[in-house]
Amino acid sequence: NFMLTQPHSVSESPGKTVTISCTRSSGSIASNYVQWYQQRPGSAPTPVIYEDNQRPSGVPDRFSGSIDSSSNSASLTISGLKTEDEADYYCQSYESSYWVFGEGTKLIVL
Amino acid sequence: QLQLQESGPGLVKPSETLSLTCNVSGGSISSSSYYWGWIRQPPGKGLEWIGSIYYSGSTYYNPSLKSRVNISVDTSKNQFSLNLRSVTAADTAVYYCARHILFVHMVQGDPTLSGWFDPWGQGTLVTVSS
């Protein structure tokens, strides 16, 4: 089975743009869709990106997703950072009847 | 609006069975479009998918937990349940239930299963301790 590797934490200032990476350990990142979830402290995760780059209803267009086959990774980009974006972010994908989450990235907006 | 709510004991003794139920409201668990899943999160750690079930009883399980897990569904009560046997302290976690959106899409001409989780229940903390 594969793993999804994320940076432990990233930090950026309000108004700036930040990108969180998610690297697949084996198999192609393009072989299955990648999703991204936001988890604020004490709350359940909520999806912010599904099917690599689609935003669920209600998620602002400051959130965008992409994949890069050359680095075998997916990325979540958040522009115009707000303090409310401070949270943990998890990527998620699938292979062979097995759904996998990344280890999570703590986004600090300071 | 679909809502999910976990319920069950917050404390389980080592070697015993952890049992949780997820009640689904605002929609039918018998919808042909969805599976229903369990995910857990140890304190301060990341998310781990446990398994998912269709209303017909068809299941997918995480291979690392498969020998100890059973997920069942009760369509008459619009709920599904998790049983995890022979628990240890390593099973201490917040347990979430979620709707598991599964679908088939084409990748380089081959049909491929995919899926994601939405919405989630609020989660319930289960501590394994004597």
Short mmCIF file of C-alpha atoms in Angstrom, two decimals:
data_model
loop_
_atom_site.label_atom_id
_atom_site.label_comp_id
_atom_site.label_asym_id
_atom_site.label_seq_id
_atom_site.Cartn_x
_atom_site.Cartn_y
_atom_site.Cartn_z
CA ASN A 1 0.00 0.00 0.00
CA PHE A 2 1.08 3.55 -0.62
CA MET A 3 1.59 6.53 1.69
CA LEU A 4 0.84 10.21 1.28
CA THR A 5 3.53 12.47 2.74
CA GLN A 6 2.80 16.04 3.82
CA PRO A 7 4.95 18.67 5.53
CA HIS A 8 4.36 18.73 9.27
CA SER A 9 3.61 22.45 9.30
CA VAL A 10 3.64 25.59 7.17
CA SER A 11 3.23 29.19 8.16
CA GLU A 12 2.39 32.36 6.32
CA SER A 13 1.03 35.84 6.93
CA PRO A 14 -2.55 36.99 6.38
CA GLY A 15 -3.23 38.05 2.81
CA LYS A 16 -0.43 35.90 1.40
CA THR A 17 -0.60 32.63 -0.56
CA VAL A 18 0.46 29.25 0.80
CA THR A 19 0.82 25.85 -0.87
CA ILE A 20 0.67 22.51 0.95
CA SER A 21 2.11 19.47 -0.81
CA CYS A 22 1.08 15.81 -0.68
CA THR A 23 3.51 13.31 -2.21
CA ARG A 24 2.48 9.78 -3.13
CA SER A 25 5.07 7.14 -2.19
CA SER A 26 4.29 4.60 -4.91
CA GLY A 27 2.01 4.43 -7.90
CA SER A 28 1.01 7.45 -9.93
CA ILE A 29 -0.62 10.47 -8.28
CA ALA A 30 -2.80 10.65 -11.39
CA SER A 31 -4.10 7.10 -10.95
CA ASN A 32 -6.74 8.22 -8.48
CA TYR A 33 -8.36 11.45 -7.38
CA VAL A 34 -6.95 13.42 -4.44
CA GLN A 35 -9.14 15.12 -1.87
CA TRP A 36 -8.25 17.73 0.77
CA TYR A 37 -9.90 18.20 4.16
CA GLN A 38 -9.72 21.06 6.64
CA GLN A 39 -9.89 20.27 10.36
CA ARG A 40 -10.16 23.08 12.84
CA PRO A 41 -9.33 22.31 16.52
CA GLY A 42 -12.04 20.28 18.20
CA SER A 43 -14.01 19.80 14.99
CA ALA A 44 -14.52 17.09 12.42
CA PRO A 45 -12.77 17.34 9.05
CA THR A 46 -14.63 18.98 6.18
CA PRO A 47 -13.67 18.68 2.51
CA VAL A 48 -12.27 21.76 0.78
CA ILE A 49 -11.19 20.05 -2.49
CA TYR A 50 -12.43 16.83 -4.11
CA GLU A 51 -11.48 15.10 -7.37
CA ASP A 52 -8.09 16.87 -7.47
CA ASN A 53 -9.41 20.39 -8.08
CA GLN A 54 -13.14 20.66 -7.42
CA ARG A 55 -14.50 22.83 -4.63
CA PRO A 56 -17.55 21.73 -2.64
CA SER A 57 -20.42 24.17 -2.42
CA GLY A 58 -19.64 26.90 0.08
CA VAL A 59 -15.84 26.65 -0.11
CA PRO A 60 -14.38 29.98 -1.27
CA ASP A 61 -12.42 30.15 -4.52
CA ARG A 62 -9.34 31.10 -2.49
CA PHE A 63 -8.90 27.33 -2.17
CA SER A 64 -7.57 25.45 -5.20
CA GLY A 65 -6.11 22.02 -5.87
CA SER A 66 -3.79 20.55 -8.47
CA ILE A 67 -1.66 17.51 -9.21
CA ASP A 68 1.84 17.29 -10.70
CA SER A 69 2.83 13.99 -12.25
CA SER A 70 6.49 15.00 -12.51
CA SER A 71 6.79 15.21 -8.71
CA ASN A 72 4.06 12.62 -8.09
CA SER A 73 2.35 15.03 -5.77
CA ALA A 74 -0.83 16.98 -5.21
CA SER A 75 -1.02 20.52 -3.90
CA LEU A 76 -3.54 22.62 -2.01
CA THR A 77 -3.13 26.35 -2.53
CA ILE A 78 -4.85 28.92 -0.35
CA SER A 79 -4.65 32.53 -1.50
CA GLY A 80 -5.57 35.69 0.39
CA LEU A 81 -4.93 33.89 3.69
CA LYS A 82 -7.24 34.65 6.58
CA THR A 83 -6.71 33.88 10.24
CA GLU A 84 -9.73 31.56 10.04
CA ASP A 85 -7.78 29.35 7.60
CA GLU A 86 -5.50 28.28 10.46
CA ALA A 87 -6.21 24.56 10.77
CA ASP A 88 -4.89 21.09 9.98
CA TYR A 89 -5.16 20.00 6.36
CA TYR A 90 -5.21 16.37 5.20
CA CYS A 91 -4.92 14.94 1.70
CA GLN A 92 -6.65 11.64 0.86
CA SER A 93 -6.58 9.20 -2.04
CA TYR A 94 -7.28 5.56 -2.89
CA GLU A 95 -5.86 2.37 -4.34
CA SER A 96 -7.04 -1.23 -4.40
CA SER A 97 -9.95 -0.99 -1.96
CA TYR A 98 -7.85 1.06 0.47
CA TRP A 99 -8.49 4.71 1.30
CA VAL A 100 -5.44 6.58 2.59
CA PHE A 101 -5.00 9.91 4.38
CA GLY A 102 -1.82 11.94 4.55
CA GLU A 103 -0.29 12.66 7.96
CA GLY A 104 -1.68 16.18 7.96
CA THR A 105 -0.18 19.67 7.77
CA LYS A 106 -0.70 22.33 10.40
CA LEU A 107 -1.24 25.70 8.73
CA ILE A 108 -0.24 28.62 10.94
CA VAL A 109 -1.45 32.05 9.88
CA LEU A 110 0.51 34.69 11.74
CA GLN B 1 -29.46 18.31 5.40
CA LEU B 2 -27.73 15.01 6.04
CA GLN B 3 -26.39 14.60 9.57
CA LEU B 4 -24.48 11.77 11.22
CA GLN B 5 -24.11 11.18 14.95
CA GLU B 6 -21.87 8.65 16.67
CA SER B 7 -22.85 7.01 19.95
CA GLY B 8 -21.36 4.42 22.26
CA PRO B 9 -19.23 3.91 25.38
CA GLY B 10 -16.42 6.36 25.95
CA LEU B 11 -14.34 3.86 27.90
CA VAL B 12 -13.47 0.30 26.91
CA LYS B 13 -11.22 -2.14 28.76
CA PRO B 14 -8.19 -3.69 27.04
CA SER B 15 -8.95 -6.96 25.20
CA GLU B 16 -12.66 -6.15 25.03
CA THR B 17 -14.75 -5.06 22.03
CA LEU B 18 -15.30 -1.43 21.08
CA SER B 19 -18.84 -0.92 19.74
CA LEU B 20 -20.13 2.28 18.19
CA THR B 21 -23.26 3.20 16.25
CA CYS B 22 -23.75 5.98 13.73
CA ASN B 23 -27.26 7.34 13.34
CA VAL B 24 -28.02 8.93 9.97
CA SER B 25 -30.69 11.62 9.74
CA GLY B 26 -31.90 13.87 6.94
CA GLY B 27 -31.41 11.15 4.33
CA SER B 28 -31.73 7.42 3.73
CA ILE B 29 -28.87 5.05 4.43
CA SER B 30 -30.35 2.90 1.66
CA SER B 31 -29.39 5.40 -1.02
CA SER B 32 -27.84 3.57 -3.93
CA SER B 33 -25.18 6.24 -4.38
CA TYR B 34 -23.28 5.98 -1.14
CA TYR B 35 -21.30 3.83 1.22
CA TRP B 36 -20.98 4.68 4.92
CA GLY B 37 -17.61 4.77 6.62
CA TRP B 38 -15.70 4.86 9.88
CA ILE B 39 -12.51 6.88 10.35
CA ARG B 40 -10.50 7.33 13.53
CA GLN B 41 -7.96 9.83 14.86
CA PRO B 42 -5.70 9.06 17.84
CA PRO B 43 -5.13 12.09 20.10
CA GLY B 44 -2.78 14.54 18.41
CA LYS B 45 -2.36 12.33 15.35
CA GLY B 46 -3.71 11.93 11.83
CA LEU B 47 -6.73 10.25 10.28
CA GLU B 48 -7.03 6.52 9.60
CA TRP B 49 -9.79 4.96 7.50
CA ILE B 50 -11.23 1.88 9.24
CA GLY B 51 -13.81 0.59 6.79
CA SER B 52 -16.99 1.28 4.84
CA ILE B 53 -20.31 -0.47 4.21
CA TYR B 54 -23.07 -0.34 1.58
CA TYR B 55 -26.72 -0.65 2.58
CA SER B 56 -26.73 -4.15 1.10
CA GLY B 57 -23.99 -5.19 3.53
CA SER B 58 -21.06 -5.08 1.11
CA THR B 59 -17.93 -3.90 2.92
CA TYR B 60 -14.42 -2.59 2.47
CA TYR B 61 -11.94 -2.82 5.37
CA ASN B 62 -8.52 -1.36 6.07
CA PRO B 63 -6.15 -4.34 5.69
CA SER B 64 -4.30 -3.40 8.89
CA LEU B 65 -7.50 -3.69 10.93
CA LYS B 66 -9.47 -6.24 8.93
CA SER B 67 -8.86 -9.15 11.32
CA ARG B 68 -10.46 -7.25 14.22
CA VAL B 69 -13.18 -5.16 12.54
CA ASN B 70 -16.80 -5.78 11.68
CA ILE B 71 -19.08 -3.11 10.26
CA SER B 72 -22.81 -3.77 9.96
CA VAL B 73 -25.84 -1.84 8.78
CA ASP B 74 -29.46 -1.65 10.00
CA THR B 75 -31.55 -0.03 7.29
CA SER B 76 -34.72 -0.17 9.41
CA LYS B 77 -33.07 2.13 11.95
CA ASN B 78 -31.10 4.13 9.37
CA GLN B 79 -27.86 3.42 11.18
CA PHE B 80 -24.62 1.50 10.85
CA SER B 81 -22.26 0.14 13.46
CA LEU B 82 -18.61 -0.57 14.17
CA ASN B 83 -17.22 -3.43 16.25
CA LEU B 84 -13.48 -3.52 16.93
CA ARG B 85 -12.31 -6.60 18.84
CA SER B 86 -9.38 -7.14 21.20
CA VAL B 87 -8.66 -3.46 21.71
CA THR B 88 -5.47 -2.06 23.19
CA ALA B 89 -4.39 1.42 24.24
CA ALA B 90 -3.35 2.00 20.62
CA ASP B 91 -7.04 1.98 19.69
CA THR B 92 -7.71 5.06 21.82
CA ALA B 93 -8.98 7.67 19.38
CA VAL B 94 -11.78 9.93 18.27
CA TYR B 95 -13.98 7.78 16.05
CA TYR B 96 -15.86 9.48 13.22
CA CYS B 97 -18.58 8.16 10.96
CA ALA B 98 -19.05 9.70 7.53
CA ARG B 99 -20.89 9.27 4.28
CA HIS B 100 -18.50 7.66 1.82
CA ILE B 101 -19.07 8.92 -1.71
CA LEU B 102 -17.86 6.19 -4.09
CA PHE B 103 -17.87 6.33 -7.85
CA VAL B 104 -16.13 4.87 -10.88
CA HIS B 105 -14.17 7.07 -13.25
CA MET B 106 -11.93 6.39 -16.21
CA VAL B 107 -8.15 6.57 -15.85
CA GLN B 108 -6.28 6.00 -19.11
CA GLY B 109 -9.23 4.07 -20.44
CA ASP B 110 -9.61 1.82 -17.39
CA PRO B 111 -12.52 2.10 -14.95
CA THR B 112 -11.20 3.06 -11.52
CA LEU B 113 -12.93 3.35 -8.18
CA SER B 114 -12.55 6.56 -6.22
CA GLY B 115 -14.14 8.09 -3.19
CA TRP B 116 -14.23 10.74 -0.53
CA PHE B 117 -15.95 11.45 2.78
CA ASP B 118 -18.67 14.04 3.36
CA PRO B 119 -20.31 14.90 5.67
CA TRP B 120 -18.74 13.67 8.91
CA GLY B 121 -20.22 13.16 12.33
CA GLN B 122 -18.87 15.23 15.19
CA GLY B 123 -16.80 12.30 16.45
CA THR B 124 -16.71 10.44 19.74
CA LEU B 125 -13.65 9.84 21.92
CA VAL B 126 -13.12 6.24 22.94
CA THR B 127 -10.46 5.56 25.54
CA VAL B 128 -9.08 2.07 26.05
CA SER B 129 -8.01 1.69 29.66
CA SER B 130 -8.52 -0.62 32.59
#
